[in-house]
Coordinates of N, CA and C in Angstrom, one line a residue:
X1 N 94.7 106.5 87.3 CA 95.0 105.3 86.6 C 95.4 105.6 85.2
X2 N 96.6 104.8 84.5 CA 97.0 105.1 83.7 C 96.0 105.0 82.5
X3 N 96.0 104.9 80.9 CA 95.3 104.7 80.0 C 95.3 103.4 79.6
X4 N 96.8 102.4 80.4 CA 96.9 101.1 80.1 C 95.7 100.1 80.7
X5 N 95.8 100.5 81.6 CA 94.6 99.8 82.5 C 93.1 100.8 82.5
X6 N 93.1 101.1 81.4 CA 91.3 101.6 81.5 C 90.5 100.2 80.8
X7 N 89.6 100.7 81.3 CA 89.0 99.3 80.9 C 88.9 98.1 81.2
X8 N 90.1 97.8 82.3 CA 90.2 96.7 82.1 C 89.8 95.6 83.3
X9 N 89.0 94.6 82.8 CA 88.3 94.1 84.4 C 89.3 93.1 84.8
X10 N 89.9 92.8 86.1 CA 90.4 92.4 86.9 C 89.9 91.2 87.1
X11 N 88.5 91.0 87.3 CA 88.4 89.2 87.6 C 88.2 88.4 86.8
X12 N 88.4 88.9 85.4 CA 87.5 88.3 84.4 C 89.0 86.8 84.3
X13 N 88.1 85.9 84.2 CA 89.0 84.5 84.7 C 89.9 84.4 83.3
X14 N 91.1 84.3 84.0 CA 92.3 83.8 82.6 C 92.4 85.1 81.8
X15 N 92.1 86.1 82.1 CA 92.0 87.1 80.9 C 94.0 87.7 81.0
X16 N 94.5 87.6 83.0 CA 95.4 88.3 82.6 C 96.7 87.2 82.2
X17 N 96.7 85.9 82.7 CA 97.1 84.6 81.6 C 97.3 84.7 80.3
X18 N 96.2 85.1 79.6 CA 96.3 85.4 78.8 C 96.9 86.2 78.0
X19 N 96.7 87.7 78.7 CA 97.4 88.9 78.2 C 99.0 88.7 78.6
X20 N 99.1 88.1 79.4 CA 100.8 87.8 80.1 C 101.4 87.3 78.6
X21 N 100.4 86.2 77.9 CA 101.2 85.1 77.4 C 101.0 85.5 75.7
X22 N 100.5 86.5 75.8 CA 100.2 87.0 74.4 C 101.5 88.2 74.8
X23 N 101.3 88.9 75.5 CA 103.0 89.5 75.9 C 104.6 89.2 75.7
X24 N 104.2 87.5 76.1 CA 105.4 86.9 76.9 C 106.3 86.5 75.5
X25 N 105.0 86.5 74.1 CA 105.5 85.8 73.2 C 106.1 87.0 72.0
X26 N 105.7 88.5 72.5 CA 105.6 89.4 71.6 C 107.4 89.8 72.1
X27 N 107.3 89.5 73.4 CA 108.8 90.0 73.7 C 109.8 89.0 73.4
X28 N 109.9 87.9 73.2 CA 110.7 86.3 72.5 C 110.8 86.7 70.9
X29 N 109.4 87.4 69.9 CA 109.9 87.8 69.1 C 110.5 89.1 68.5
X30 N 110.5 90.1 69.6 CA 111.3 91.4 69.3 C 113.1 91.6 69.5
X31 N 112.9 92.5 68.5 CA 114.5 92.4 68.8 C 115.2 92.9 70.0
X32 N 116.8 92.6 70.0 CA 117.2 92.6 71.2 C 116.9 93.9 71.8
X33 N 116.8 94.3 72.8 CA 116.5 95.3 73.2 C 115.3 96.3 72.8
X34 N 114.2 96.0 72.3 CA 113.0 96.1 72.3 C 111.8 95.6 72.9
X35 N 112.4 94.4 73.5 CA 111.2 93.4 74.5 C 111.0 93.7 75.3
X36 N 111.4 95.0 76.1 CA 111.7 95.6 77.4 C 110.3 95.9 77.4
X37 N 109.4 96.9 76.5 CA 108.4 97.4 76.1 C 106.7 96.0 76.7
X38 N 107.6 95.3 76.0 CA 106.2 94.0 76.8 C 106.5 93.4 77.8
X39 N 107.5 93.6 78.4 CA 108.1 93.1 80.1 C 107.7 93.8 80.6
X40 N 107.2 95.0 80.6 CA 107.4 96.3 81.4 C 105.5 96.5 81.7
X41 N 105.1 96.0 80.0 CA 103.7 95.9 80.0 C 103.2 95.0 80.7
X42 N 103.6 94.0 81.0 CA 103.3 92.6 81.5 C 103.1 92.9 83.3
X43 N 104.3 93.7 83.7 CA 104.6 94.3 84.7 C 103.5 95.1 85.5
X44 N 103.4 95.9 84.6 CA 102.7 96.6 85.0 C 101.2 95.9 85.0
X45 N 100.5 95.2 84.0 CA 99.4 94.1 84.3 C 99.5 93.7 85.3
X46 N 100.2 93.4 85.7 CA 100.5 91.8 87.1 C 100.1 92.8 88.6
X47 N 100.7 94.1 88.2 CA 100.7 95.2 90.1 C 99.0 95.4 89.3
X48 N 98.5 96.0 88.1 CA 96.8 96.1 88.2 C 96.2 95.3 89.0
X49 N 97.0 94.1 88.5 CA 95.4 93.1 88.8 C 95.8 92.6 90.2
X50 N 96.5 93.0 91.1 CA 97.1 93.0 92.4 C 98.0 91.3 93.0
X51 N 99.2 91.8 91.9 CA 99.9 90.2 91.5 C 101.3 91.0 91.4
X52 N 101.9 92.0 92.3 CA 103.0 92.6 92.7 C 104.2 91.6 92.5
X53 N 104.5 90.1 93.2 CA 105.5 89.4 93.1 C 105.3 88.8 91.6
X54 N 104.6 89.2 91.2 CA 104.5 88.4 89.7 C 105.0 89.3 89.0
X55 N 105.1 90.4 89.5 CA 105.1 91.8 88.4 C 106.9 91.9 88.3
X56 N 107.6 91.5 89.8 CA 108.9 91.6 89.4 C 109.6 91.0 88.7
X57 N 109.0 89.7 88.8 CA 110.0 88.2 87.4 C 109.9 89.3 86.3
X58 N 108.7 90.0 85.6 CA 109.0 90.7 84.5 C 110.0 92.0 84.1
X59 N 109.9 93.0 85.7 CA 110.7 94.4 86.0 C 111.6 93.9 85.8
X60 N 112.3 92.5 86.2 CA 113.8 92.0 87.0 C 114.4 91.5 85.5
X61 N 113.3 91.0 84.8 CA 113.9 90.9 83.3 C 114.3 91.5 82.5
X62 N 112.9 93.0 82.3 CA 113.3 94.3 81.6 C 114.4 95.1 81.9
X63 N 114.6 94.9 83.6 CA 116.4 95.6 83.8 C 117.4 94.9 83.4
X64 N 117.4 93.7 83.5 CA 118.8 92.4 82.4 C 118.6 93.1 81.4
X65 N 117.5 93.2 80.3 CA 117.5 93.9 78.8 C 117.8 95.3 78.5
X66 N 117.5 96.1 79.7 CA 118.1 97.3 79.6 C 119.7 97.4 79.7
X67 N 120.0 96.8 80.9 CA 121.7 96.8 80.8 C 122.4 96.0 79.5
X68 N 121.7 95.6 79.4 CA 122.8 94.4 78.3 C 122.8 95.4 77.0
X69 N 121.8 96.3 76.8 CA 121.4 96.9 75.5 C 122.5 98.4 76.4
X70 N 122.6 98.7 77.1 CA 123.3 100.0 77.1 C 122.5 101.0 78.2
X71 N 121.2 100.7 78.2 CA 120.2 101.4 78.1 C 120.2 101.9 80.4
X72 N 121.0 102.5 80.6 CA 121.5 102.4 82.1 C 120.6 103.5 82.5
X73 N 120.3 104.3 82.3 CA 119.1 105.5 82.7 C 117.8 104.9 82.7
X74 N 117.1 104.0 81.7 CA 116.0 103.5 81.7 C 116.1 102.2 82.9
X75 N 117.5 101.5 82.9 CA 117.3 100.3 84.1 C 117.5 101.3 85.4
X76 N 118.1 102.3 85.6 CA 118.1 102.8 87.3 C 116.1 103.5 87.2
X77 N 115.8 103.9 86.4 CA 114.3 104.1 86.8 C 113.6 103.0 87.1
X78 N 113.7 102.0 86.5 CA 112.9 100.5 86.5 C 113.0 100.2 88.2
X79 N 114.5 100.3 88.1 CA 114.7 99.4 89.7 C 114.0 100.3 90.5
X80 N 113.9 101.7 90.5 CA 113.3 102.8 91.7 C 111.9 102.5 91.5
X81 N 111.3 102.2 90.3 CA 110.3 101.6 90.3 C 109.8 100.1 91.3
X82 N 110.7 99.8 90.9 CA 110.8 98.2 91.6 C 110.3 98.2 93.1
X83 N 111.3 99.3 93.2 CA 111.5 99.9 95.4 C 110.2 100.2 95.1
X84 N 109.3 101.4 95.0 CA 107.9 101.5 95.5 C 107.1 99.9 95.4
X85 N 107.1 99.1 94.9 CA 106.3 98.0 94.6 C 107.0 97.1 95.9
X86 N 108.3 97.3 95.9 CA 109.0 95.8 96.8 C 110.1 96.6 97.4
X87 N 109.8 97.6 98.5 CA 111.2 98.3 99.1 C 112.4 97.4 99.4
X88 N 112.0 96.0 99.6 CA 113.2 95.1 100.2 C 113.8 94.7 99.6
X89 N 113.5 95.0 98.5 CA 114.0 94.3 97.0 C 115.6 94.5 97.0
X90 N 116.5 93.1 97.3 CA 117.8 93.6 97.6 C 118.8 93.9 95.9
X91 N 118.2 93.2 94.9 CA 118.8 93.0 93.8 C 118.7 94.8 92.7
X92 N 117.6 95.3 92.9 CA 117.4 96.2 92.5 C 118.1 97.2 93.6
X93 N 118.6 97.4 94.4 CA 119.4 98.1 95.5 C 120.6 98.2 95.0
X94 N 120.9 96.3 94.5 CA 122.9 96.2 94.3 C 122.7 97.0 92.9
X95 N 122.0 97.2 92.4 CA 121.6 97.4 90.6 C 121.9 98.9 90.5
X96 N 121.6 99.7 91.8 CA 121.4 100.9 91.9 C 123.0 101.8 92.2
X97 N 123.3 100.5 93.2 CA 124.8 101.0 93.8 C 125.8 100.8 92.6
X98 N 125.3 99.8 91.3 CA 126.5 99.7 90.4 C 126.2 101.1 89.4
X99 N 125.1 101.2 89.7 CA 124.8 102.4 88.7 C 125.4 103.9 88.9
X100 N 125.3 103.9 90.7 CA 125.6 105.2 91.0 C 127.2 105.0 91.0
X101 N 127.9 104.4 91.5 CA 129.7 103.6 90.9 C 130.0 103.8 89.9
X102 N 129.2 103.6 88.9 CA 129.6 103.6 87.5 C 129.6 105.3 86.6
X103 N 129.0 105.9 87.4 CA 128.5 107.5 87.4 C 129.5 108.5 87.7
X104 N 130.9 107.6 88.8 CA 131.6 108.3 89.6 C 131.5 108.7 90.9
X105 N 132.5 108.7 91.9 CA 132.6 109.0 93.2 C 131.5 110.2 93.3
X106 N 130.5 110.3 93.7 CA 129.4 111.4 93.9 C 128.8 111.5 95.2
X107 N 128.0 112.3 95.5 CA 127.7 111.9 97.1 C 126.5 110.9 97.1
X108 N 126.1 110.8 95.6 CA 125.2 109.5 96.0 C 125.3 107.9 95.9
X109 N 126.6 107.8 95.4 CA 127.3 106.7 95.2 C 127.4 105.9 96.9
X110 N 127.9 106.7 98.3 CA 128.2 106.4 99.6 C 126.6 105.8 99.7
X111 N 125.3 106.9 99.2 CA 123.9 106.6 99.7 C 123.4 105.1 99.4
X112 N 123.8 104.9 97.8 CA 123.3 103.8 97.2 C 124.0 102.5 97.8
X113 N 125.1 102.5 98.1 CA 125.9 101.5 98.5 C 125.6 101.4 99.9
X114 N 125.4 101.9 101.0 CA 125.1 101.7 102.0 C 123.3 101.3 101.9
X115 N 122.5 101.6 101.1 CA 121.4 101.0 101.1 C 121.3 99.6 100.8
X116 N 122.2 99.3 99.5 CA 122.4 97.8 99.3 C 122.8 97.2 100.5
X117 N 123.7 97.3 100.8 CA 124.3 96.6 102.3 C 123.1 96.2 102.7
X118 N 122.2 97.6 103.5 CA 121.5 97.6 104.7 C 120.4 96.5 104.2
X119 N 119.7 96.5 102.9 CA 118.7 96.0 102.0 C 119.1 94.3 102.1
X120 N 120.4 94.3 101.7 CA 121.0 92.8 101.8 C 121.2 91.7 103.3
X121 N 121.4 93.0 103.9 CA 121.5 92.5 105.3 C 120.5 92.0 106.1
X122 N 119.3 92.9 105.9 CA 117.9 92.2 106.1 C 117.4 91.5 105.4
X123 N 118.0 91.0 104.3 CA 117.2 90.0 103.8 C 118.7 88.5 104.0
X124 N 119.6 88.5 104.9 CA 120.3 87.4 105.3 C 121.4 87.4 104.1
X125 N 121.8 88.4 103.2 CA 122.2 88.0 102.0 C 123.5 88.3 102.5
X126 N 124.2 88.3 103.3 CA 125.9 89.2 103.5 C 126.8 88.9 102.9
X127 N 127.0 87.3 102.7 CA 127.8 86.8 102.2 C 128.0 87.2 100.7
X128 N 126.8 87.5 100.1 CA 127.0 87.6 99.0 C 126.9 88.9 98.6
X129 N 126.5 89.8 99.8 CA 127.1 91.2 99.7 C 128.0 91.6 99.6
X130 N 129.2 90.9 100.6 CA 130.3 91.2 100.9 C 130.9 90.9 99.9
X131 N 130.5 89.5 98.3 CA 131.5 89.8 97.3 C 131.0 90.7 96.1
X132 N 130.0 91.2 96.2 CA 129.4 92.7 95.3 C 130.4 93.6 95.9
X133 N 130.6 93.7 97.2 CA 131.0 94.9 98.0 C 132.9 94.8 97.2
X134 N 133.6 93.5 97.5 CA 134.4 93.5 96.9 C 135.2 93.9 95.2
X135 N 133.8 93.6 94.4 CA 134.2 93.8 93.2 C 134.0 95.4 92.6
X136 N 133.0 96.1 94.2 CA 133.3 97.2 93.9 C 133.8 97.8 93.9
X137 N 134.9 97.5 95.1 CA 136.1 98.3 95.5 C 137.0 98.2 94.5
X138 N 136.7 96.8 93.5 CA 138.2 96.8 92.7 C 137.9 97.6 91.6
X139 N 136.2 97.8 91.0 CA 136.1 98.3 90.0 C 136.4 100.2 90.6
X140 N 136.4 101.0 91.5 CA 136.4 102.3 91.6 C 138.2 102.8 91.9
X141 N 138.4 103.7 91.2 CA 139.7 104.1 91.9 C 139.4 104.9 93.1
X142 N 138.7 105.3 93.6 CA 138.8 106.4 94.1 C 138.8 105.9 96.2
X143 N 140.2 105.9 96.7 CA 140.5 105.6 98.1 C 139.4 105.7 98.9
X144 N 138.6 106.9 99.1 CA 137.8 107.2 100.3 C 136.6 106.1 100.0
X145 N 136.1 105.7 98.8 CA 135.0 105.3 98.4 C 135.5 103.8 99.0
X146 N 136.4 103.5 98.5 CA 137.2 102.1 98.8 C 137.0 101.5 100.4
X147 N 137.5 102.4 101.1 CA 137.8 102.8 102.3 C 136.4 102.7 103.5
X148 N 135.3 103.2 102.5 CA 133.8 102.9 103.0 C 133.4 101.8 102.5
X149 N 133.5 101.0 101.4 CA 132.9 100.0 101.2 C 133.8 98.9 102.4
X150 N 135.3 99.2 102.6 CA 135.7 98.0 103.4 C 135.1 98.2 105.4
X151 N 134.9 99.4 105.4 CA 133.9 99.8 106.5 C 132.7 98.9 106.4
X152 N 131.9 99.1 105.2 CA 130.6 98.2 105.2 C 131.4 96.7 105.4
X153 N 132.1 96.5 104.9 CA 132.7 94.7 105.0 C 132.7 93.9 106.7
X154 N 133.5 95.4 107.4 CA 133.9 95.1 108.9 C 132.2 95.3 109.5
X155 N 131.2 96.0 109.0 CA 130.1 96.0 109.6 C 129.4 94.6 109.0
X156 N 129.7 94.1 108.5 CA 129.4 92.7 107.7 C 130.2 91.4 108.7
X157 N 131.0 91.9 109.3 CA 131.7 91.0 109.7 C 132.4 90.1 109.3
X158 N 133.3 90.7 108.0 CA 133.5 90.5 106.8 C 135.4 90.8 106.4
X159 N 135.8 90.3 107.9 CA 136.9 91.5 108.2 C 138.3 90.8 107.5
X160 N 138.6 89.6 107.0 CA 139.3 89.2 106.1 C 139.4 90.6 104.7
X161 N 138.0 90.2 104.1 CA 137.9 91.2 103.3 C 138.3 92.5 103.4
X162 N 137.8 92.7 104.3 CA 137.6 94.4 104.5 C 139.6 94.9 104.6
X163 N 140.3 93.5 105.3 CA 141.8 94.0 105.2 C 142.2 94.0 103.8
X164 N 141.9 93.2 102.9 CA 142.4 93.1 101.7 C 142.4 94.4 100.8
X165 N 141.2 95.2 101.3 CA 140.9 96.3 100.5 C 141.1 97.6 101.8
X166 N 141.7 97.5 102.9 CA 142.2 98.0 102.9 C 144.0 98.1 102.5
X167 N 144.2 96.9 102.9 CA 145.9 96.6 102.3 C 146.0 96.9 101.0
X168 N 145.0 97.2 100.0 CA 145.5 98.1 98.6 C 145.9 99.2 99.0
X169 N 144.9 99.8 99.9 CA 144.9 101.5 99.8 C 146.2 101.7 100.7
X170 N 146.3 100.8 101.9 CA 147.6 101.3 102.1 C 149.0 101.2 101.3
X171 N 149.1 100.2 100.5 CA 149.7 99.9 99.9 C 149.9 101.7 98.8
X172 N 148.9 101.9 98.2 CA 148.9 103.0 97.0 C 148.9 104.3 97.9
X173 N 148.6 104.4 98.6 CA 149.2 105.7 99.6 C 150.5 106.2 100.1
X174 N 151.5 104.7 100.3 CA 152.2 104.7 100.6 C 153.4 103.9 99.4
X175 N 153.0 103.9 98.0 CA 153.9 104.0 96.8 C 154.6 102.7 97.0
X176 N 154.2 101.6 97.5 CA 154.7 100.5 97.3 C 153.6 99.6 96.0
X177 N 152.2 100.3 95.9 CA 151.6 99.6 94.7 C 151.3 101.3 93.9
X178 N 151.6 101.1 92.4 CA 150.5 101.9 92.1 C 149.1 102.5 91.9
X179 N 148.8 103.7 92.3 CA 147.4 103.6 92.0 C 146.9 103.1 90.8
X180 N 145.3 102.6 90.7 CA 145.0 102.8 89.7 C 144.6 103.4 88.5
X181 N 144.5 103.1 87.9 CA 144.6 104.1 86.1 C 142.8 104.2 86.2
X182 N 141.8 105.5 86.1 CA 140.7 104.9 85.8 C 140.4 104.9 84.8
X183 N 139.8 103.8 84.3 CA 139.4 103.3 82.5 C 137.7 103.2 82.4
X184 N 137.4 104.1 82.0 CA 136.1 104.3 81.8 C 135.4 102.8 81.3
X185 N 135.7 102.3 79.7 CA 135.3 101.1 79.3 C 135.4 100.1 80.3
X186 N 136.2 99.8 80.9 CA 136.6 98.6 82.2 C 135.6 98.8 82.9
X187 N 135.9 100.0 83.5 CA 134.6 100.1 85.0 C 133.4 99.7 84.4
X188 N 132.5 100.2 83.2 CA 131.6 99.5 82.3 C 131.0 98.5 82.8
X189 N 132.2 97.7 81.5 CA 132.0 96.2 81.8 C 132.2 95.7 82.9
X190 N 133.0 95.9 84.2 CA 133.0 95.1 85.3 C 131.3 95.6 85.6
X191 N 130.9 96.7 85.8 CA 129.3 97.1 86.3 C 128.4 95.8 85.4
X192 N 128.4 96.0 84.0 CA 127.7 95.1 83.7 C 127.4 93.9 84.4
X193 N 128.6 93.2 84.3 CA 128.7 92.0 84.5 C 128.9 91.2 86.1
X194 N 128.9 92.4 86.4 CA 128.7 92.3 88.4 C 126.6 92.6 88.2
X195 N 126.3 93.5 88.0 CA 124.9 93.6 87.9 C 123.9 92.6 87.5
X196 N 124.5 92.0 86.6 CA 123.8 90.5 85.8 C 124.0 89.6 86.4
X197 N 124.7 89.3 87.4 CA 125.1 88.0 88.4 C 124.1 87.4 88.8
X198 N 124.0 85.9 88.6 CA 122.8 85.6 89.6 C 123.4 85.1 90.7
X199 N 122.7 84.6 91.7 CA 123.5 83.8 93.2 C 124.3 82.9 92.8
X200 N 124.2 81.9 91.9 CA 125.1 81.0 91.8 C 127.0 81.3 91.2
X201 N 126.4 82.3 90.2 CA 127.3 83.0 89.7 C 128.4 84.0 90.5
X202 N 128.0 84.4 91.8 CA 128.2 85.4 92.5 C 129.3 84.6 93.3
X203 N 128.4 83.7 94.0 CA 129.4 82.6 95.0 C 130.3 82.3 94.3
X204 N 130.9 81.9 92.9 CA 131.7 81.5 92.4 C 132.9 82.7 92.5
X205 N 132.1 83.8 93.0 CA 133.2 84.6 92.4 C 134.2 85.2 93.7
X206 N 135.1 85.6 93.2 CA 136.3 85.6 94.3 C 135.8 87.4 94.9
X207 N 136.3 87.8 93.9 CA 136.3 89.4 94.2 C 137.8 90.0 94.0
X208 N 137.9 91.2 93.8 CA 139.2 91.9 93.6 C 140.1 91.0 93.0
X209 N 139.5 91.3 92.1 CA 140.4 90.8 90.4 C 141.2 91.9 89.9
X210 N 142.3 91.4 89.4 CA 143.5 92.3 88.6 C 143.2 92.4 87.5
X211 N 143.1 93.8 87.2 CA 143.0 94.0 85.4 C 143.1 92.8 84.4
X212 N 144.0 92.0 84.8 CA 144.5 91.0 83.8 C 142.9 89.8 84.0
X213 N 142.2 89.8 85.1 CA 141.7 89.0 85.7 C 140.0 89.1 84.8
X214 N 139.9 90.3 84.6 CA 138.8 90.9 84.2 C 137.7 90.0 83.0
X215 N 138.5 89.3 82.3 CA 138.0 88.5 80.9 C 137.7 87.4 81.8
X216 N 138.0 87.4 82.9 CA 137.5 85.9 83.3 C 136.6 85.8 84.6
X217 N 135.7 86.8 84.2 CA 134.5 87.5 84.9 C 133.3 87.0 84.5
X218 N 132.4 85.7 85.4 CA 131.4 84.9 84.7 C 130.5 85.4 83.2
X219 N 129.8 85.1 82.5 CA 129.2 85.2 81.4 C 127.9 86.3 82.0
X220 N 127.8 87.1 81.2 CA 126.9 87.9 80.8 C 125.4 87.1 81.7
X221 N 125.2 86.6 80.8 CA 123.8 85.4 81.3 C 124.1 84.7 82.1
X222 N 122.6 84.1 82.6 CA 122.4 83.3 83.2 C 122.1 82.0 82.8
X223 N 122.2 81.3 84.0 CA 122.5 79.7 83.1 C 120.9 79.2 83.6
X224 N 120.2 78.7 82.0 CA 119.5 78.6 81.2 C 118.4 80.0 81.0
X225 N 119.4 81.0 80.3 CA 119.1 82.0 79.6 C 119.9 81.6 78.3
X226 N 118.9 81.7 77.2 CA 119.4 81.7 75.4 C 120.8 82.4 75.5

């Protein structure tokens, strides 16, 4: 047991209420990207005192504060964290697959992405896999990667899509479109702002947007977030 939790009794009534909300208020007054530190504390309180789904509202906040601040090595630990507490956990899965995408075509980019799917699929979410799955294909240049994500589409049953993103690649293979240019700052911000999505935000969204299209990529936040 860590040194955070020495000491600390578990039934004592309202005590972790308390410590939540003496947290809740230390992180409202820290600056941007410092609040992570009492989300994370809070977090971790909530799995002590054996209050696991209480503990994610805080994990699931501290990774929005991580991404938004830059901070992309400390949000992919959080979410692996997240998985031991909540394996099903499909949001920290898609969080994982924009991470390893944003890293570059690697062999663990195919791992992460196919876990999301599989993560999403058991929890009924396809629909709105299938438009993560989309905006990932438009944020990577790279064919073969493309090419598996429209694979996961057709295993989605998702097969409109999955032609669309195929019909680029044939299109750029066969010099009737050009390839893409890869732009490090773009792929970025599309990750960001695909990663911050909530459901409502997601459905709105089309998928495979054109460079030009990019600025008109829903808002950072969520709606009623400051």
């Amino acid at each position: 047991m860590s040194n955070l939790f020495r000491g600390r009794s578990r039934g004592a009534p309202g005590r972790l209420d308390r410590e939540l909300s003496e947290l809740e208020s230390q992180a409202s007054e820290a600056s941007s990207g410092y609040e992570t530190q009492f989300l994370n504390r809070a977090g971790n309180l909530c799995v002590e005192a054996g209050q696991p789904a209480r503990a994610l509202g805080y994990y699931g906040r501290a990774i929005d504060a991580y991404l938004e601040s830059g901070r992309f090595g400390a949000a992919e630990v959080l979410c692996r964290k997240v998985l031991e507490i909540a394996p099903q956990a499909v949001r920290a899965r898609c969080t994982l697959a924009w991470l390893a995408l944003g890293k570059g075509f690697r062999a663990g980019t195919r791992s992460e992405i196919g876990e999301y799917v599989r993560a999403a699929e058991r929890a009924g979410q396809q629909e709105l896999a299938a438009k993560q799955l989309l905006m990932m294909a438009e944020a990577t240049v790279e064919v073969d990667l493309r090419e598996e994500i429209a694979r996961h589409l057709l295993h989605l049953e998702e097969s409109e899509k999955a032609d669309r993103v195929f019909g680029r690649v044939f299109e750029e293979r066969n010099g009737i479109r050009p390839a893409p240019v890869p732009d490090e700052g773009k792929l970025w911000t599309k990750l960001l702002r695909a990663a911050l999505m909530g459901p409502v935000e997601l459905q709105q969204q089309g998928g495979l947007q054109t460079d030009e299209d990019a600025d008109a990529l829903p808002s950072l936040r969520r709606e009623g977030e400051a």
